[in-house]
Short mmCIF file of C-alpha atoms and ligand atoms in Angstrom, two decimals:
data_model
loop_
_atom_site.label_atom_id
_atom_site.label_comp_id
_atom_site.label_asym_id
_atom_site.label_seq_id
_atom_site.Cartn_x
_atom_site.Cartn_y
_atom_site.Cartn_z
CA MET A 1 -7.57 -23.69 4.75
CA ILE A 2 -6.50 -20.30 6.07
CA PRO A 3 -5.02 -18.01 3.40
CA VAL A 4 -2.74 -15.13 4.32
CA THR A 5 -5.34 -12.74 2.98
CA LYS A 6 -8.80 -12.89 1.51
CA PRO A 7 -10.59 -10.07 -0.30
CA PHE A 8 -13.50 -8.46 1.51
CA LEU A 9 -16.78 -9.02 -0.33
CA PRO A 10 -19.86 -7.02 0.67
CA PRO A 11 -23.39 -8.51 0.52
CA GLN A 12 -24.12 -9.12 -3.16
CA GLU A 13 -27.42 -7.19 -3.01
CA ASP A 14 -25.49 -4.01 -2.19
CA TYR A 15 -23.46 -4.36 -5.36
CA ASN A 16 -26.44 -5.35 -7.49
CA GLU A 17 -28.18 -2.09 -6.63
CA TYR A 18 -25.46 -0.20 -8.44
CA LEU A 19 -25.61 -2.50 -11.46
CA GLN A 20 -29.16 -1.41 -12.26
CA GLY A 21 -28.06 2.19 -12.63
CA ILE A 22 -25.12 1.21 -14.80
CA TRP A 23 -27.47 -0.70 -17.14
CA GLN A 24 -29.92 2.19 -17.26
CA ARG A 25 -27.27 4.79 -18.07
CA ASN A 26 -25.26 2.49 -20.34
CA TRP A 27 -22.18 4.45 -19.17
CA LEU A 28 -19.57 1.85 -18.30
CA THR A 29 -16.29 3.71 -18.01
CA ASN A 30 -14.56 7.05 -18.80
CA MET A 31 -15.09 9.15 -15.66
CA GLY A 32 -18.72 8.11 -15.20
CA PRO A 33 -21.04 9.23 -12.40
CA LEU A 34 -20.03 6.41 -10.02
CA ALA A 35 -16.31 7.04 -10.48
CA THR A 36 -16.90 10.74 -9.83
CA ARG A 37 -19.02 9.97 -6.78
CA LEU A 38 -16.36 7.63 -5.43
CA GLU A 39 -13.74 10.35 -5.79
CA ASN A 40 -15.96 12.83 -3.93
CA ASP A 41 -16.85 10.36 -1.18
CA LEU A 42 -13.23 9.36 -0.71
CA LYS A 43 -12.11 12.99 -0.56
CA LYS A 44 -14.57 13.53 2.29
CA TYR A 45 -13.75 10.27 4.04
CA LEU A 46 -9.99 10.73 3.81
CA LYS A 47 -10.13 14.50 4.36
CA VAL A 48 -7.98 15.29 1.33
CA SER A 49 -8.47 18.21 -1.05
CA HIS A 50 -7.76 16.46 -4.37
CA LEU A 51 -7.83 12.84 -5.42
CA LEU A 52 -8.09 10.83 -8.64
CA PHE A 53 -9.42 7.29 -9.02
CA VAL A 54 -7.18 5.43 -11.47
CA THR A 55 -6.58 1.95 -12.91
CA ASN A 56 -4.33 0.63 -10.16
CA GLY A 57 -1.59 1.58 -7.74
CA THR A 58 1.20 0.83 -10.20
CA VAL A 59 -0.13 3.10 -12.94
CA ALA A 60 -0.60 5.73 -10.20
CA LEU A 61 3.13 5.56 -9.43
CA GLN A 62 4.06 5.76 -13.11
CA MET A 63 1.80 8.78 -13.62
CA ALA A 64 3.29 10.48 -10.55
CA ILE A 65 6.86 10.05 -11.85
CA LYS A 66 5.80 11.27 -15.29
CA VAL A 67 3.97 14.45 -14.24
CA LEU A 68 6.74 15.48 -11.87
CA GLU A 69 9.05 15.19 -14.90
CA LEU A 70 11.59 13.15 -12.97
CA SER A 71 14.79 11.99 -14.58
CA GLY A 72 18.16 10.58 -13.53
CA GLU A 73 18.23 9.02 -10.08
CA ILE A 74 15.37 8.46 -7.65
CA ILE A 75 16.21 7.53 -4.09
CA THR A 76 14.00 4.70 -2.91
CA THR A 77 13.54 1.80 -0.53
CA PRO A 78 14.46 -1.81 -1.31
CA PHE A 79 11.89 -3.04 1.22
CA SER A 80 8.61 -2.70 -0.67
CA PHE A 81 6.47 -4.39 -3.30
CA VAL A 82 8.24 -4.70 -6.65
CA ALA A 83 5.99 -2.06 -8.26
CA THR A 84 7.75 0.69 -6.27
CA THR A 85 11.04 -0.07 -8.01
CA SER A 86 9.73 -1.25 -11.36
CA SER A 87 7.77 1.99 -11.85
CA ILE A 88 11.00 3.97 -11.51
CA VAL A 89 12.77 1.80 -14.10
CA TRP A 90 9.69 1.77 -16.35
CA GLU A 91 9.79 5.58 -16.45
CA GLY A 92 13.42 5.53 -17.51
CA CYS A 93 14.89 6.57 -14.17
CA THR A 94 17.50 4.84 -12.02
CA PRO A 95 16.56 3.65 -8.55
CA VAL A 96 19.14 4.37 -5.85
CA PHE A 97 18.47 2.17 -2.86
CA VAL A 98 18.87 3.39 0.69
CA ASP A 99 18.70 0.90 3.56
CA ILE A 100 15.76 0.71 5.94
CA ASP A 101 15.54 1.53 9.61
CA PRO A 102 15.38 -1.92 11.26
CA LYS A 103 12.88 -0.64 13.81
CA THR A 104 10.28 1.05 11.59
CA LEU A 105 11.10 -0.90 8.37
CA CYS A 106 10.65 2.29 6.36
CA ILE A 107 13.53 3.95 4.48
CA ASP A 108 16.11 5.29 6.95
CA ALA A 109 15.65 9.01 6.41
CA GLU A 110 19.00 9.73 8.09
CA LYS A 111 20.77 7.85 5.28
CA ILE A 112 19.05 9.64 2.39
CA GLU A 113 21.29 12.68 2.26
CA ALA A 114 24.45 10.63 1.70
CA ALA A 115 22.85 9.05 -1.38
CA ILE A 116 22.05 12.34 -3.10
CA THR A 117 24.11 13.19 -6.21
CA GLU A 118 23.71 15.91 -8.85
CA LYS A 119 21.58 13.42 -10.81
CA THR A 120 19.03 12.91 -8.03
CA SER A 121 15.59 14.24 -8.89
CA ALA A 122 13.33 12.73 -6.23
CA ILE A 123 12.70 10.49 -3.25
CA LEU A 124 10.16 7.68 -3.63
CA ALA A 125 9.46 6.06 -0.28
CA THR A 126 6.92 3.50 0.91
CA HIS A 127 4.85 3.73 4.09
CA VAL A 128 5.59 0.08 4.83
CA TYR A 129 2.53 -1.83 6.14
CA GLY A 130 0.87 1.60 6.44
CA ASN A 131 3.47 2.79 8.95
CA PRO A 132 4.36 6.37 7.95
CA CYS A 133 7.92 7.22 6.98
CA ASP A 134 9.64 10.06 8.81
CA VAL A 135 7.71 12.48 6.58
CA GLU A 136 8.88 15.64 8.30
CA PHE A 137 12.58 14.79 8.05
CA ILE A 138 12.19 13.70 4.42
CA GLU A 139 10.48 17.01 3.65
CA THR A 140 13.39 18.91 5.16
CA ILE A 141 15.94 17.02 3.06
CA ALA A 142 13.84 17.40 -0.08
CA LYS A 143 13.50 21.16 0.41
CA LYS A 144 17.21 21.57 1.09
CA HIS A 145 18.21 19.71 -2.10
CA ASN A 146 15.27 20.76 -4.25
CA LEU A 147 13.96 17.22 -4.71
CA LYS A 148 10.43 16.00 -5.36
CA VAL A 149 8.84 13.50 -2.98
CA ILE A 150 6.47 10.69 -3.92
CA TYR A 151 5.02 8.35 -1.32
CA ASP A 152 3.94 4.87 -2.26
CA ALA A 153 1.07 4.81 0.22
CA ALA A 154 -0.43 1.59 -1.16
CA HIS A 155 -0.76 0.20 2.38
CA ALA A 156 -1.70 3.41 4.13
CA PHE A 157 -5.44 3.84 3.54
CA GLY A 158 -7.01 5.61 6.53
CA VAL A 159 -3.73 6.55 8.22
CA GLU A 160 -3.30 10.07 9.60
CA VAL A 161 -0.24 11.80 11.04
CA ASN A 162 -0.87 14.68 13.43
CA GLY A 163 -4.54 14.46 12.43
CA LYS A 164 -3.74 15.01 8.73
CA SER A 165 -4.15 12.31 6.08
CA ILE A 166 -0.84 10.60 5.31
CA PHE A 167 -1.85 10.99 1.64
CA GLU A 168 -1.28 14.76 1.87
CA TYR A 169 2.44 14.48 2.56
CA GLY A 170 4.95 14.75 -0.27
CA ASP A 171 4.27 16.18 -3.73
CA ILE A 172 2.18 13.16 -4.69
CA SER A 173 0.97 10.07 -2.82
CA THR A 174 -0.39 6.96 -4.45
CA CYS A 175 -2.59 4.25 -3.03
CA SER A 176 -3.66 0.82 -4.26
CA LEU A 177 -7.27 -0.36 -4.13
CA HIS A 178 -6.36 -3.90 -5.20
CA SER A 179 -8.54 -6.72 -3.83
CA THR A 180 -5.91 -7.80 -1.33
CA LYS A 181 -5.70 -4.36 0.26
CA LEU A 182 -7.81 -3.56 3.29
CA TYR A 183 -10.14 -1.26 1.33
CA HIS A 184 -10.54 -2.14 -2.33
CA SER A 185 -12.39 -1.65 -5.62
CA VAL A 186 -11.33 -5.04 -7.09
CA GLU A 187 -8.58 -3.30 -9.07
CA GLY A 188 -7.96 0.37 -8.58
CA GLY A 189 -5.65 3.08 -7.39
CA LEU A 190 -5.66 6.61 -6.04
CA ILE A 191 -3.44 9.59 -6.72
CA ILE A 192 -3.45 12.35 -4.16
CA THR A 193 -1.78 15.74 -4.34
CA THR A 194 -2.41 19.05 -2.63
CA GLU A 195 -1.30 20.99 -5.71
CA LEU A 196 -4.11 21.88 -8.08
CA ASP A 197 -1.79 22.30 -11.07
CA LEU A 198 -0.48 18.79 -10.64
CA LEU A 199 -3.98 17.43 -10.24
CA LYS A 200 -5.08 19.02 -13.51
CA LYS A 201 -2.08 17.57 -15.29
CA LEU A 202 -2.69 14.13 -13.77
CA ALA A 203 -6.32 14.25 -14.87
CA LEU A 204 -5.21 14.93 -18.45
CA VAL A 205 -2.56 12.21 -18.34
CA ARG A 206 -5.13 9.72 -17.04
CA ASN A 207 -7.21 10.28 -20.20
CA PHE A 208 -4.56 9.98 -22.98
CA GLY A 209 -3.67 13.67 -22.57
CA ILE A 210 -6.90 14.61 -24.34
CA SER A 211 -7.93 18.18 -23.51
CA GLY A 212 -10.95 18.63 -25.77
CA PHE A 213 -12.83 17.07 -28.67
CA ASP A 214 -9.98 17.67 -31.09
CA SER A 215 -7.04 18.62 -28.89
CA PHE A 216 -4.22 17.03 -26.95
CA ALA A 217 -2.42 18.83 -24.13
CA GLU A 218 -0.06 16.21 -22.66
CA LEU A 219 1.60 12.89 -23.28
CA GLY A 220 -0.90 10.57 -21.65
CA LEU A 221 -1.91 6.99 -21.07
CA ASN A 222 -5.08 5.13 -20.18
CA GLY A 223 -5.26 5.45 -16.40
CA LYS A 224 -9.06 5.50 -16.11
CA ASN A 225 -11.12 3.11 -14.06
CA SER A 226 -14.61 1.74 -14.70
CA GLU A 227 -18.08 2.19 -13.21
CA PHE A 228 -18.04 -1.46 -12.09
CA HIS A 229 -14.89 -0.90 -10.07
CA ALA A 230 -16.21 2.38 -8.72
CA ALA A 231 -19.39 0.60 -7.61
CA MET A 232 -17.34 -1.89 -5.58
CA GLY A 233 -15.44 1.00 -4.05
CA LEU A 234 -18.66 2.80 -3.12
CA VAL A 235 -20.18 -0.31 -1.54
CA ASN A 236 -17.03 -1.16 0.37
CA LEU A 237 -16.79 2.36 1.73
CA ASN A 238 -19.96 1.60 3.71
CA TYR A 239 -18.13 -1.29 5.36
CA VAL A 240 -14.75 0.28 5.90
CA HIS A 241 -15.53 1.07 9.52
CA ASP A 242 -16.43 -2.59 10.18
CA ILE A 243 -13.30 -3.71 8.32
CA PHE A 244 -11.02 -1.58 10.50
CA ASP A 245 -12.83 -2.68 13.62
CA LYS A 246 -12.55 -6.38 12.82
CA ARG A 247 -8.88 -6.07 11.87
CA ARG A 248 -8.18 -4.18 15.07
CA ARG A 249 -9.73 -6.96 17.15
CA LEU A 250 -7.78 -9.64 15.28
CA THR A 251 -4.55 -7.67 15.66
CA GLU A 252 -5.06 -7.16 19.39
CA ARG A 253 -5.78 -10.86 19.76
CA TYR A 254 -2.52 -11.79 17.99
CA ASP A 255 -0.66 -9.24 20.16
CA CYS A 256 -2.04 -10.83 23.29
CA LYS A 257 -1.61 -14.47 22.26
CA LEU A 258 1.87 -13.95 20.82
CA SER A 259 3.33 -12.02 23.76
CA GLY A 260 5.55 -15.05 24.48
CA LEU A 261 6.93 -15.19 20.95
CA LYS A 262 10.54 -14.10 20.54
CA SER A 263 9.86 -11.65 17.73
CA TYR A 264 9.12 -8.00 17.18
CA LYS A 265 6.71 -5.89 15.21
CA PRO A 266 7.62 -2.67 13.36
CA GLU A 267 7.79 0.34 15.65
CA TRP A 268 4.85 2.50 14.60
CA HIS A 269 5.09 6.26 13.93
CA SER A 270 4.30 7.89 17.27
CA LYS A 271 1.85 10.43 15.82
CA ALA A 272 -0.03 8.10 13.49
CA ASN A 273 -3.03 5.82 13.94
CA LEU A 274 -2.80 2.16 12.99
CA ASN A 275 -4.82 0.82 10.07
CA TYR A 276 -4.20 -2.89 10.70
CA ALA A 277 -3.32 -3.57 7.07
CA TYR A 278 -0.91 -6.44 7.85
CA TYR A 279 0.37 -8.51 10.76
CA PRO A 280 4.14 -8.76 10.25
CA ILE A 281 6.52 -10.33 12.75
CA VAL A 282 10.32 -10.25 12.64
CA LEU A 283 11.59 -13.59 13.93
CA GLU A 284 14.96 -14.40 15.50
CA SER A 285 16.31 -16.29 12.50
CA GLU A 286 15.47 -17.29 8.94
CA GLU A 287 15.80 -20.91 10.06
CA LEU A 288 13.01 -20.48 12.59
CA LEU A 289 10.91 -18.63 10.02
CA LEU A 290 11.25 -21.47 7.51
CA LYS A 291 10.35 -24.03 10.16
CA MET A 292 7.26 -22.05 11.19
CA LYS A 293 6.17 -21.39 7.62
CA GLY A 294 6.70 -25.04 6.65
CA ASP A 295 4.82 -26.42 9.64
CA LEU A 296 1.91 -24.01 9.13
CA ASP A 297 1.80 -24.88 5.40
CA LYS A 298 1.23 -28.51 6.42
CA GLN A 299 -1.85 -27.43 8.39
CA GLU A 300 -2.96 -25.39 5.36
CA ILE A 301 -2.35 -22.13 7.18
CA PHE A 302 -0.62 -19.85 4.71
CA THR A 303 1.72 -17.10 5.78
CA ARG A 304 3.72 -14.90 3.44
CA ARG A 305 7.31 -13.73 3.30
CA TYR A 306 6.44 -10.10 2.62
CA PHE A 307 8.66 -8.35 1.61
CA TYR A 308 11.18 -10.94 0.54
CA PRO A 309 13.60 -10.88 -1.16
CA SER A 310 15.12 -7.40 -1.05
CA LEU A 311 14.41 -5.45 -4.24
CA ALA A 312 18.01 -4.21 -4.23
CA SER A 313 19.47 -7.70 -4.64
CA SER A 314 16.90 -9.69 -6.60
CA LEU A 315 15.79 -7.87 -9.74
CA PRO A 316 17.29 -9.24 -12.96
CA TYR A 317 17.15 -5.80 -14.61
CA LEU A 318 19.23 -4.06 -11.93
CA PRO A 319 22.73 -4.55 -10.56
CA SER A 320 22.59 -6.42 -7.26
CA LEU A 321 23.25 -4.50 -4.06
CA GLU A 322 23.15 -5.96 -0.56
CA LEU A 323 22.00 -3.50 2.05
CA PRO A 324 22.61 -4.98 5.50
CA PHE A 325 19.35 -4.22 7.34
CA THR A 326 17.14 -4.95 4.35
CA GLU A 327 18.89 -8.27 3.66
CA ASP A 328 18.62 -9.28 7.30
CA ILE A 329 15.02 -8.22 7.97
CA SER A 330 13.62 -9.48 4.67
CA LYS A 331 14.88 -12.97 5.53
CA ARG A 332 13.26 -12.95 8.97
CA ILE A 333 9.91 -11.26 8.40
CA LEU A 334 6.67 -13.15 8.08
CA CYS A 335 3.14 -11.82 7.58
CA LEU A 336 0.46 -13.80 9.38
CA PRO A 337 -3.10 -14.31 8.10
CA LEU A 338 -5.20 -11.16 8.54
CA TYR A 339 -8.51 -10.52 6.80
CA TYR A 340 -12.08 -9.61 7.58
CA ASP A 341 -13.44 -13.19 7.68
CA LEU A 342 -10.69 -14.53 9.92
CA THR A 343 -12.00 -15.52 13.36
CA LEU A 344 -10.54 -14.95 16.81
CA ASP A 345 -10.49 -18.74 17.27
CA GLU A 346 -8.36 -19.08 14.17
CA VAL A 347 -5.97 -16.43 15.52
CA ASP A 348 -5.73 -18.43 18.76
CA TRP A 349 -5.00 -21.60 16.81
CA ILE A 350 -2.32 -19.98 14.63
CA SER A 351 -0.72 -18.28 17.64
CA GLY A 352 -0.70 -21.53 19.62
CA LEU A 353 1.01 -23.37 16.78
CA LEU A 354 3.69 -20.68 16.44
CA LEU A 355 4.52 -20.84 20.14
CA GLU A 356 4.61 -24.64 20.02
CA ILE A 357 7.08 -24.56 17.12
CA GLN A 358 9.25 -21.97 18.88
CA ASN A 359 9.32 -23.97 22.09
CA SER A 360 9.80 -27.40 20.48
C1 LIG B 401 -0.13 -3.35 -3.89
C2 LIG B 401 1.05 -2.46 -3.96
C3 LIG B 401 1.37 -1.73 -5.12
C4 LIG B 401 0.69 -1.93 -6.44
O1 LIG B 401 -0.64 -1.68 -6.45
P1 LIG B 401 -1.58 -2.31 -7.59
O2 LIG B 401 -2.89 -1.65 -7.35
O3 LIG B 401 -1.63 -3.78 -7.37
O4 LIG B 401 -0.99 -1.96 -8.91
C5 LIG B 401 2.42 -0.83 -5.07
N1 LIG B 401 3.16 -0.68 -3.96
C6 LIG B 401 2.92 -1.38 -2.83
C7 LIG B 401 3.76 -1.13 -1.62
C8 LIG B 401 1.87 -2.32 -2.81
O5 LIG B 401 1.66 -3.05 -1.72
#
């Protein structure tokens, strides 16, 4: 069986070493020494000035919307994981969907301005598959209309634009460290901002808004993460180089073996590095996609329609809106298996089957 993804697990001894310390200290959660160390190590690794380790990527988005005091409408992309949209609704705001650029699969920045109304408070865009949005253009629009910018950078761990971490663009960026992501802490999330005032507020919000033994400074929630999760993050950080390297080799192998496939991959931001988070292909038709997916399922090779369906036309709590490029692409895009334990032979096998199906 070949799953579409499989969490990376480090050697168990590496993790066990951290457990001893946790037992000795008897400090299990609430901004413990391992969580603090993970934040410091990640700041250095990612070259960002401020960062918070939180419960997960979804809570990170909710906290970002809350501390920026957003209300009314938030312009966003319908081509993302459901948490991007649901966080907006959860925080009492209205998502306004703007279609994607069919080449990059990120929000079409050129179409944002037309969607702005007097109720718009922010833009919440996703770096889809880790491919950066047109961050410079979005910044220009945001400045002109006095809007806040949040990036759902759940897929973008390790990506830099012009040599600067993608996490430092926008007012706040969020990342997910969920097990299925390329670098993970089992469950976990990151919030990154370059503004110290926002960071301080986020840190309070993460801990119920508690500012001292007997005082409350903010409306807060429980956005903390545990020492056990931090330990997994610390161990996995030692392997992140190997993870990128293996994913790069698998990706290049797919690229080579699938050169005869009538499909395309998202056009990557010209000034960004790849992080090999996913291997998406846009096929010629939904019919061909279903045939390929069905035939691979029979061989127990699991692919995933990611992202499908469009968030603008499928959520029961929102009016349905069909945006042409998102509808079209979401029906034709398929993510192929990509994970650390996958072998080059397996990539060859999967690629061979796809070509056979196309040519049959
Ligand atoms: C995974 C993911 C999230 C949610 O992250 P969790 O850590 O699972 O809460 C949000 N947005 C995108 C684009 C994701 O892929």
